[in-house]
PDB file of C-alpha atoms in Angstrom:
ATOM      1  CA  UNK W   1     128.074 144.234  93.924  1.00 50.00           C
ATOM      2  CA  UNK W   2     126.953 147.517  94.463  1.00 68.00           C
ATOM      3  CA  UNK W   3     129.101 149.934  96.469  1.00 72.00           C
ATOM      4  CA  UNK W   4     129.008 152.462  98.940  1.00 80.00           C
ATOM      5  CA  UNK W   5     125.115 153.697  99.362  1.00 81.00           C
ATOM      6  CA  UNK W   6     125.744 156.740 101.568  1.00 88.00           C
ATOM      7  CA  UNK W   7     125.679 159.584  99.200  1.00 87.00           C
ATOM      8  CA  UNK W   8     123.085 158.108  97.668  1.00 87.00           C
ATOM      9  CA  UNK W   9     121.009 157.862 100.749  1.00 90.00           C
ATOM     10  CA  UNK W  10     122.279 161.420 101.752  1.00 92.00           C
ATOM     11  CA  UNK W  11     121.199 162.906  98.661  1.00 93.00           C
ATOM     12  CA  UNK W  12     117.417 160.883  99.023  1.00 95.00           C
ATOM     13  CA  UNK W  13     117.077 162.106 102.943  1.00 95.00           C
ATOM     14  CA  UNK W  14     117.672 165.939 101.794  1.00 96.00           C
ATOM     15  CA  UNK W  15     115.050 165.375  98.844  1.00 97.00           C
ATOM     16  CA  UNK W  16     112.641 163.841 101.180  1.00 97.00           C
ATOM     17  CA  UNK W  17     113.079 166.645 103.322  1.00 97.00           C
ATOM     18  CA  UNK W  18     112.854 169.880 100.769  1.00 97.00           C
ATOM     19  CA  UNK W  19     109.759 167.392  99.429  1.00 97.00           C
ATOM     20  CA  UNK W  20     108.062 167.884 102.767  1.00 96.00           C
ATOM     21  CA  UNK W  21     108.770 171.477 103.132  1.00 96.00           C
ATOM     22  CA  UNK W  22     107.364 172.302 100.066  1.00 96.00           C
ATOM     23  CA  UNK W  23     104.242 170.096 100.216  1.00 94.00           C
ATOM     24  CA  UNK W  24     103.475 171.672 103.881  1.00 90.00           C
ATOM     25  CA  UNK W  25     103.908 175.016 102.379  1.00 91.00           C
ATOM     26  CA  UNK W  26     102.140 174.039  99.500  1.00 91.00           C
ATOM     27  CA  UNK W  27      98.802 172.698 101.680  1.00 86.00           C
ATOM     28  CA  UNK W  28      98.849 175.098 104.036  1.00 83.00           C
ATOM     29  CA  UNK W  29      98.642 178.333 101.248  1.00 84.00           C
ATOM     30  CA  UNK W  30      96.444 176.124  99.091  1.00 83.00           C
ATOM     31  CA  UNK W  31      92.806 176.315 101.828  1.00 75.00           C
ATOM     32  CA  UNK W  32      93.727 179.082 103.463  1.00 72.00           C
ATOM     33  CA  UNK W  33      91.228 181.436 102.497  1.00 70.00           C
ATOM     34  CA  UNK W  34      88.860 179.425 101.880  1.00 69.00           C
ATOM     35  CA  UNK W  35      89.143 177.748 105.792  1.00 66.00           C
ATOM     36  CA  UNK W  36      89.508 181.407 107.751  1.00 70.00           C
ATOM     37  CA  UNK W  37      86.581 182.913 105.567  1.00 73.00           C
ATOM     38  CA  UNK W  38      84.579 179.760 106.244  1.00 73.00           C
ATOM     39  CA  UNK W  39      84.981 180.302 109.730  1.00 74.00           C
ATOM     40  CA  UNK W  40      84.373 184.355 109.563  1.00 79.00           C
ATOM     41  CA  UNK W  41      81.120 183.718 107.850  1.00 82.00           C
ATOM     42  CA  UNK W  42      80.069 181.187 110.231  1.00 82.00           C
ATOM     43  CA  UNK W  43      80.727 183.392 113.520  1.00 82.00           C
ATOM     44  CA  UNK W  44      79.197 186.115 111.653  1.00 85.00           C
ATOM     45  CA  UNK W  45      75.923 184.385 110.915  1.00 85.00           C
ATOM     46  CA  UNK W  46      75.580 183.035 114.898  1.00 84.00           C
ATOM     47  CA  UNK W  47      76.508 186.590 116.193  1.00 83.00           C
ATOM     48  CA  UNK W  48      73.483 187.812 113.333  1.00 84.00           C
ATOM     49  CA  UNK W  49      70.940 185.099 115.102  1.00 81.00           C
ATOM     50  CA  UNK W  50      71.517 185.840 118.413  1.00 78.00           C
ATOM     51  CA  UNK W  51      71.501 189.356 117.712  1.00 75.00           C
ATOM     52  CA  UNK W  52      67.699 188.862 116.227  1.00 74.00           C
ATOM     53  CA  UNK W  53      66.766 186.322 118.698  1.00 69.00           C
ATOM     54  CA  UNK W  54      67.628 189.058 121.454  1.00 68.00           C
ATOM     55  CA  UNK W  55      65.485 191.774 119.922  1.00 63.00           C
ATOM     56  CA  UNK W  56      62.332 188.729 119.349  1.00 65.00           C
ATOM     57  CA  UNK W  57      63.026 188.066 123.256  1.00 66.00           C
ATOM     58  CA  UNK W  58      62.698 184.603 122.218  1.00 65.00           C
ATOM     59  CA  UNK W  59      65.995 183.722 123.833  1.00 65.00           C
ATOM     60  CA  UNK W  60      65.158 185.336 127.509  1.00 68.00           C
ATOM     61  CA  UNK W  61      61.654 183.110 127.206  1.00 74.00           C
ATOM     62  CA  UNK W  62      63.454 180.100 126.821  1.00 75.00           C
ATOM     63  CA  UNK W  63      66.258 180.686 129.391  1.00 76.00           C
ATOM     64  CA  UNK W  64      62.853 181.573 131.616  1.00 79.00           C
ATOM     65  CA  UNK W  65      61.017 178.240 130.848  1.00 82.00           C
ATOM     66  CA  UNK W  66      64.255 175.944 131.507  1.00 83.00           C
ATOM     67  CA  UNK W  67      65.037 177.798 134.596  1.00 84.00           C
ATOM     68  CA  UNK W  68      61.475 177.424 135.634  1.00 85.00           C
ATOM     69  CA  UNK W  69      61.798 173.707 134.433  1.00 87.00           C
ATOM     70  CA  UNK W  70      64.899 173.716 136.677  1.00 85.00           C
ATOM     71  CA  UNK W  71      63.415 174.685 139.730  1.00 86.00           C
ATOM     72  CA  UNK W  72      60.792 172.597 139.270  1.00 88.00           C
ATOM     73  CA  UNK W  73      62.984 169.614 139.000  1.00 87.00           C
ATOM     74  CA  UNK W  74      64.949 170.358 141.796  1.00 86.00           C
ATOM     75  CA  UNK W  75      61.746 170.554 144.288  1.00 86.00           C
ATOM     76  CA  UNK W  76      61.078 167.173 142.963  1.00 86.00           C
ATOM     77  CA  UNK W  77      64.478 165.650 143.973  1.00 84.00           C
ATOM     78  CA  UNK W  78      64.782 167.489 147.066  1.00 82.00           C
ATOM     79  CA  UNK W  79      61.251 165.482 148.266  1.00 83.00           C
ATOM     80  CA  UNK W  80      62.877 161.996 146.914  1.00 78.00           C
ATOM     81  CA  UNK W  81      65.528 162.320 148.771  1.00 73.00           C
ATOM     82  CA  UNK W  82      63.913 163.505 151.966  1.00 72.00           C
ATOM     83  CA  UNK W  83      61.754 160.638 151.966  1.00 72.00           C
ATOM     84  CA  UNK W  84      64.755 157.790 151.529  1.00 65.00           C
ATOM     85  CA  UNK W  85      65.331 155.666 154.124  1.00 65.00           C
ATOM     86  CA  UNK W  86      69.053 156.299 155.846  1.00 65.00           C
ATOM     87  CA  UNK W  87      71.724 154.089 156.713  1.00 65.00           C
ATOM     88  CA  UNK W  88      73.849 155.032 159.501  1.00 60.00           C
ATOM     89  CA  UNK W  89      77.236 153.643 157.313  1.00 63.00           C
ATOM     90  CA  UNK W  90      75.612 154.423 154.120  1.00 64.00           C
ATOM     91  CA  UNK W  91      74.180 157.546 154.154  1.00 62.00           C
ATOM     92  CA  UNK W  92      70.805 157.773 151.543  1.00 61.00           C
ATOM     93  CA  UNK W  93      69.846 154.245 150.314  1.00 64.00           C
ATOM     94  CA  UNK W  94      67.558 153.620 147.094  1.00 66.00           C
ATOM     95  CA  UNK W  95      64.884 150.891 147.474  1.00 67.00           C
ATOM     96  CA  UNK W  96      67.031 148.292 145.909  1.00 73.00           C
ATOM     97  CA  UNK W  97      69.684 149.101 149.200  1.00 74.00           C
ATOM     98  CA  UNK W  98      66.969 148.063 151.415  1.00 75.00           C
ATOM     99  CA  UNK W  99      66.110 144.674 150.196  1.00 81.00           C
ATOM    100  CA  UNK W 100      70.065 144.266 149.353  1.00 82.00           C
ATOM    101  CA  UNK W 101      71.077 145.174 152.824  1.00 81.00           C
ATOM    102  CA  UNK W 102      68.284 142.512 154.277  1.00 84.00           C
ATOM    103  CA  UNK W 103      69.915 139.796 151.718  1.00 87.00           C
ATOM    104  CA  UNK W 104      73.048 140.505 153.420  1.00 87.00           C
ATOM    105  CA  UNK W 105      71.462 140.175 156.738  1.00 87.00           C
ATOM    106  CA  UNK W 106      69.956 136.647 155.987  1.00 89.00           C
ATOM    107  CA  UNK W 107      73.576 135.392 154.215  1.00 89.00           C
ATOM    108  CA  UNK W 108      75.434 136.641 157.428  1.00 88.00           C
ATOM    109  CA  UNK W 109      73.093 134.487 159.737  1.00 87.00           C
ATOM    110  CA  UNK W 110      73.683 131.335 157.137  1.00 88.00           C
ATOM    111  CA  UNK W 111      77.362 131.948 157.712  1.00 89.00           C
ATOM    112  CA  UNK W 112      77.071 131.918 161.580  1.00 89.00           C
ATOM    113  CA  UNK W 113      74.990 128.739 161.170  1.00 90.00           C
ATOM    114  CA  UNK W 114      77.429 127.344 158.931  1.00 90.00           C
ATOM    115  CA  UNK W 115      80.661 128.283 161.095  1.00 91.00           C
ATOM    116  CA  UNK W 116      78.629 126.577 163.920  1.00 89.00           C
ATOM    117  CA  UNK W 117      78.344 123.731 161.989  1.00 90.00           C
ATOM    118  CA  UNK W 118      81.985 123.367 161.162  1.00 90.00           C
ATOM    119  CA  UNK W 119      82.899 123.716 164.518  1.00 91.00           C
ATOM    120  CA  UNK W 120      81.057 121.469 165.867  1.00 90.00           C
ATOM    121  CA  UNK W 121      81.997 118.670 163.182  1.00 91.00           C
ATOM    122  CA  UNK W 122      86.273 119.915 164.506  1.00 92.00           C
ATOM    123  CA  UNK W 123      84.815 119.000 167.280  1.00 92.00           C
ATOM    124  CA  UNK W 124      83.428 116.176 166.881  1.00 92.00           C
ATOM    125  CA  UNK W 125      86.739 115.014 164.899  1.00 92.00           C
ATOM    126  CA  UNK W 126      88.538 115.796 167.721  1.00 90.00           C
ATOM    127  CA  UNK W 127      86.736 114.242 170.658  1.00 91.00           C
ATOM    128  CA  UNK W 128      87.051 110.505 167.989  1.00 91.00           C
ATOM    129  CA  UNK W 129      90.638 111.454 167.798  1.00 90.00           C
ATOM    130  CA  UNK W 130      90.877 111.429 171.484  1.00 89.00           C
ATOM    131  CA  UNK W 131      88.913 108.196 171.727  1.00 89.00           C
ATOM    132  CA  UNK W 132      90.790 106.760 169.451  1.00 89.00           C
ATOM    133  CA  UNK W 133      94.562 107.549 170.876  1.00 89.00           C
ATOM    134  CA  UNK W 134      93.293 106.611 174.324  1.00 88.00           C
ATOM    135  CA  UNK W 135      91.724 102.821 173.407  1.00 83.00           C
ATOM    136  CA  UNK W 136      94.980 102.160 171.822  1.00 72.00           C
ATOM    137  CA  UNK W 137      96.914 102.674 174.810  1.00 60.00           C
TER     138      UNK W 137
END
């Protein structure tokens, strides 16, 4: 049989762990230039075009056109809305509210006819019932 394990698995744990160290240290020296200057050179070339695209004035005409684009928009919306039809509970409804809300009108009067109905068949039940107990006596 094989005997004790534990300064064998001791001795594996700490390799593991100086193994991990040294990989870490390893990847982390290995890209390290080549990541920050990557980035550098990237900031530096967006800072470059917006620089240019400031002096062009190409950048002020386009914030102009989608803020004019914006507004536009907006006046648009603002008449939707002040044309929708309002529900007291509800607040704005869409057109789809409407015919939903007059759906819900038409399945609320089938219910009343339907509790009606069921009532009257209780009662019905219970006026044989009654007829019934009384002949027997």
């Amino acid at each position: 049989m094989i005997g004790n394990l534990q300064p064998w698995m001791f001795a594996f744990s700490i390799f593991q762990f100086i193994y991990n160290v040294c990989l870490t240290i390893y990847l982390m020296r290995k890209d390290k230039d080549k990541v920050t200057s990557g980035r550098f050179k990237e900031i530096e070339d967006q800072v470059t075009r917006l620089d240019k695209e400031k002096v062009t004035g190409s950048r002020v005409k386009e914030t102009e056109d989608r803020i004019s684009k914006v507004e536009t928009d907006l006046v648009k919306v603002e008449a939707k809305v002040g044309t929708a039809p309002v529900c007291g509970n509800h607040g704005r409804m869409e057109e789809n509210d409407v015919k939903l809300f007059a759906r819900f009108d038409e399945l609320h009067g089938d219910i009343r006819e339907l509790t009606g109905a069921v009532k009257g068949l209780t009662r019905s039940n219970d006026m044989i019932n009654e007829f019934l107990l009384k002949e027997r006596k």
